[in-house]
PDB file of C-alpha atoms in Angstrom:
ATOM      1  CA  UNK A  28      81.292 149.477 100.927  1.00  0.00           C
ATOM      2  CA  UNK A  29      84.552 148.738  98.128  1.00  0.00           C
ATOM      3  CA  UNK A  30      86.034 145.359  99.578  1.00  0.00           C
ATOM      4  CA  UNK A  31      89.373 147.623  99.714  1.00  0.00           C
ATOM      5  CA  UNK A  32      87.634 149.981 102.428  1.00  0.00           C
ATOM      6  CA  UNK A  33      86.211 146.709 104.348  1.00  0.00           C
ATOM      7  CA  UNK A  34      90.036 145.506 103.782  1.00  0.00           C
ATOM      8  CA  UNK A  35      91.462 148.945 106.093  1.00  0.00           C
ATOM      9  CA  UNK A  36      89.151 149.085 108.527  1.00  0.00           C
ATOM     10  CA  UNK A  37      89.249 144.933 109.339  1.00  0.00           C
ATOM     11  CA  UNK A  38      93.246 145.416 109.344  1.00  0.00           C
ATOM     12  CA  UNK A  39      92.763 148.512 112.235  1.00  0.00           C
ATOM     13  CA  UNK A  40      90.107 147.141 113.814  1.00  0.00           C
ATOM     14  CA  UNK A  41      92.452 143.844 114.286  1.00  0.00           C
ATOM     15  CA  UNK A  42      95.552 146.414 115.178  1.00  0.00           C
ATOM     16  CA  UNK A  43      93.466 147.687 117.910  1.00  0.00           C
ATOM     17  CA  UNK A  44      92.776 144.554 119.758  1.00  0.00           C
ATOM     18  CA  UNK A  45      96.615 142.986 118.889  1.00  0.00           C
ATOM     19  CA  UNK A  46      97.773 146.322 120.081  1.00  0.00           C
ATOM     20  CA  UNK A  47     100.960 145.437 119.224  1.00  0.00           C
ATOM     21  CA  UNK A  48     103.285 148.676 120.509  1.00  0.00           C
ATOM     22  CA  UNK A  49     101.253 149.127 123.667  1.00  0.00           C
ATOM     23  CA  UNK A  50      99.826 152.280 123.149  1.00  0.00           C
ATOM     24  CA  UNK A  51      96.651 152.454 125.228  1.00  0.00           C
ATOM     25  CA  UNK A  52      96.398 150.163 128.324  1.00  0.00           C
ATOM     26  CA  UNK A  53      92.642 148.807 127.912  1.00  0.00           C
ATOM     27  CA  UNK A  54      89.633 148.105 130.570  1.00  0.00           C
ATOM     28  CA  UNK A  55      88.771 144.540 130.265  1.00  0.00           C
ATOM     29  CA  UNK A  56      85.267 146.236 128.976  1.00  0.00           C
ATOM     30  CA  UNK A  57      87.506 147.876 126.396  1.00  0.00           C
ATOM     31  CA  UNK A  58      89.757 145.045 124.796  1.00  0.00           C
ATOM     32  CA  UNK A  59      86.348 142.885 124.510  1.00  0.00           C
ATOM     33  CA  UNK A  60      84.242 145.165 122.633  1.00  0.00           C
ATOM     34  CA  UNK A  61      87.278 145.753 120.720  1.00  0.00           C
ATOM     35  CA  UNK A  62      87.428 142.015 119.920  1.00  0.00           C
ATOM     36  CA  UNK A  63      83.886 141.866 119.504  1.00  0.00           C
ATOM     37  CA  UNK A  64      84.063 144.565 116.659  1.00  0.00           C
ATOM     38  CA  UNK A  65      86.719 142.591 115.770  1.00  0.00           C
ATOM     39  CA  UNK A  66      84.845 139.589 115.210  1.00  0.00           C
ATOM     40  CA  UNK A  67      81.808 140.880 113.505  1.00  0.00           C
ATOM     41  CA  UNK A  68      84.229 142.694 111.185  1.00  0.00           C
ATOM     42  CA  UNK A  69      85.746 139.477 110.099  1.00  0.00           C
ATOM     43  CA  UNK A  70      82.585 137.295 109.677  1.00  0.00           C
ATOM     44  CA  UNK A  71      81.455 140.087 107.686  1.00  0.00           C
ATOM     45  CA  UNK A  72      84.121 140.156 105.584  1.00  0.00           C
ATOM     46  CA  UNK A  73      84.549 136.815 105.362  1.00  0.00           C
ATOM     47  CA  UNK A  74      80.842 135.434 104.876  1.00  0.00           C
ATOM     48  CA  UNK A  75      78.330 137.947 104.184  1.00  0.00           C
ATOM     49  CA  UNK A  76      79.920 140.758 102.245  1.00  0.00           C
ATOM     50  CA  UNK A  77      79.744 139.555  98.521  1.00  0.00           C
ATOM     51  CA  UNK A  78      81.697 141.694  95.673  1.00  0.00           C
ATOM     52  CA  UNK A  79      79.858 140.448  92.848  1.00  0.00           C
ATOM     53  CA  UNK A  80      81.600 139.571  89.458  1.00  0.00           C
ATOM     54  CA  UNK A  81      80.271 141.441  86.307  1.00  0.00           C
ATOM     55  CA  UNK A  82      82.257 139.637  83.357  1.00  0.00           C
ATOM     56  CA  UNK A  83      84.429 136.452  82.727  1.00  0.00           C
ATOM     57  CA  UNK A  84      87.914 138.821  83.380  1.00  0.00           C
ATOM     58  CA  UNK A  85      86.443 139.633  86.905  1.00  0.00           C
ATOM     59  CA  UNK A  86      85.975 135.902  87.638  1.00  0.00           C
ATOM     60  CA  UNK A  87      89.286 135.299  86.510  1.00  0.00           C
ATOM     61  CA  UNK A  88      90.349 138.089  88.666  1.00  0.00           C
ATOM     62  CA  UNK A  89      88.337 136.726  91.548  1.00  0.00           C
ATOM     63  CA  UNK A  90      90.240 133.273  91.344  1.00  0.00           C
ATOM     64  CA  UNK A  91      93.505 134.821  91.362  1.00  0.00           C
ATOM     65  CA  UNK A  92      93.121 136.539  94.209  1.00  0.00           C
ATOM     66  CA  UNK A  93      91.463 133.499  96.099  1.00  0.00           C
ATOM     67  CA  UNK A  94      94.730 131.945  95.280  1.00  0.00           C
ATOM     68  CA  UNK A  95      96.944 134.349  96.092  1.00  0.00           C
ATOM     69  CA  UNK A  96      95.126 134.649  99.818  1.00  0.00           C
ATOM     70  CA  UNK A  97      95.042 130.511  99.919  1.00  0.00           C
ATOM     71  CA  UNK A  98      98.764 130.616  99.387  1.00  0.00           C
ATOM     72  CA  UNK A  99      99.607 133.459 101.922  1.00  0.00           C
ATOM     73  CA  UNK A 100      97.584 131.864 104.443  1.00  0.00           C
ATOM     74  CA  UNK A 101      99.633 128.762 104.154  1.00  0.00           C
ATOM     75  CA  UNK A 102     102.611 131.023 104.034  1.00  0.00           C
ATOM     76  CA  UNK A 103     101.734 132.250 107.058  1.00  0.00           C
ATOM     77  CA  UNK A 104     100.457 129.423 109.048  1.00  0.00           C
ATOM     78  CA  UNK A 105     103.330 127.116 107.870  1.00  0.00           C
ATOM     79  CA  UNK A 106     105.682 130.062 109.259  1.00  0.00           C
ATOM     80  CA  UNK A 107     103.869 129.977 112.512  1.00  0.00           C
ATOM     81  CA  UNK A 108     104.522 126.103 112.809  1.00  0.00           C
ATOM     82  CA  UNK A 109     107.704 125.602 111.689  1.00  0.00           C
ATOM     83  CA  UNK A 110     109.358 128.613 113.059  1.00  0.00           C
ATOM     84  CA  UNK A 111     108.696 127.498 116.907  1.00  0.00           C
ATOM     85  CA  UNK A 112     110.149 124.330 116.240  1.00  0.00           C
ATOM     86  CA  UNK A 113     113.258 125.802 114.955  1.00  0.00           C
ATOM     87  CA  UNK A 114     113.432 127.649 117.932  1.00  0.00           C
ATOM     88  CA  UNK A 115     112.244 124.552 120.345  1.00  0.00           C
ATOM     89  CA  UNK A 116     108.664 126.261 121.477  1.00  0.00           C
ATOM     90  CA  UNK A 117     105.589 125.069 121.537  1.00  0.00           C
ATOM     91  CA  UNK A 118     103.547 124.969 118.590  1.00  0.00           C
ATOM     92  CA  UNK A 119     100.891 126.565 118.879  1.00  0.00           C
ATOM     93  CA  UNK A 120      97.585 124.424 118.194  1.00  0.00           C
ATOM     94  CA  UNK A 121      95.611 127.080 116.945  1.00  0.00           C
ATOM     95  CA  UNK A 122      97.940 127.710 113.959  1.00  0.00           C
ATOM     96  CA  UNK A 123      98.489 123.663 113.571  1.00  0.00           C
ATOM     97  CA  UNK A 124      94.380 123.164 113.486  1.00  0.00           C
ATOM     98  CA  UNK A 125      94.059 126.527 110.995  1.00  0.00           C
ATOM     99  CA  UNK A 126      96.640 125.341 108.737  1.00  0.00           C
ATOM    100  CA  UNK A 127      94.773 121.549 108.767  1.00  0.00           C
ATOM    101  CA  UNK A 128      91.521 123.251 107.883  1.00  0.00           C
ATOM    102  CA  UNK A 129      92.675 125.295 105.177  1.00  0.00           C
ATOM    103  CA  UNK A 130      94.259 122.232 103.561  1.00  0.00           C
ATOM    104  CA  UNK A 131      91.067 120.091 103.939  1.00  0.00           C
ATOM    105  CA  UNK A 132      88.753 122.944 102.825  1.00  0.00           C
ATOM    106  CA  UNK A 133      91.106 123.131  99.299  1.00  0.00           C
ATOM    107  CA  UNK A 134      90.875 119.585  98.931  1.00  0.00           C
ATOM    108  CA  UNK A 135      87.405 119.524  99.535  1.00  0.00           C
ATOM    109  CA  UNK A 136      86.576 122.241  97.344  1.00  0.00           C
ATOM    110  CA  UNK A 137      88.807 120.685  94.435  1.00  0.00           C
ATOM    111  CA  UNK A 138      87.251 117.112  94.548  1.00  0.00           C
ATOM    112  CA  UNK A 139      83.495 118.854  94.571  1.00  0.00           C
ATOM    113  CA  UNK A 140      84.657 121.166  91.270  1.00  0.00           C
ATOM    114  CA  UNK A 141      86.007 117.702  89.173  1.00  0.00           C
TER     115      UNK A 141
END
């Protein structure tokens, strides 16, 4: 499976449970299978499924693109925290603890690579 394919069906598989326009009103049978597929879709994609490099340009190509999904994660998550302050909610902690781990895990990851 191409990582783009894996990429599509995560991203539907994650509209379904968000189910963000209300389309379908789901059994509580329904919205957790959906979140189980979910799940198992993203700990797929994120820890098992390897795309494996063939040359030094797709390494390079690799790196960019872990960069470019570091820095829209922090894009995100930093929107997610600042924008409820600006608008005096709550922040939520989930977004506050993913946006500490990302940090860590890049720090971490630079100090074991020097």
């Amino acid at each position: 499976m191409h990582a783009f394919a894996l990429s599509i069906i995560l991203s539907l598989a994650l509209l379904v449970v968000a189910n963000p326009f209300g389309w379908w009103m789901p059994t509580t049978f329904q919205s957790i299978a959906a979140g189980a597929v979910a799940f198992i879709l993203a700990v797929f994609a994120g820890m098992v499924y390897r795309d494996g490099a063939k040359d030094e340009r797709e390494l390079v190509l690799r790196a960019e693109a872990a960069r470019i999904g570091y820095l829209a994660g922090i894009a995100v998550l930093g929107a997610a925290v600042v924008v409820p302050l600006l608008t005096n909610d709550e922040v939520s902690r989930w977004a506050l603890g993913a946006l500490v781990a990302m940090i860590i895990a890049r720090l971490l990851a630079r100090h074991r690579a020097e």
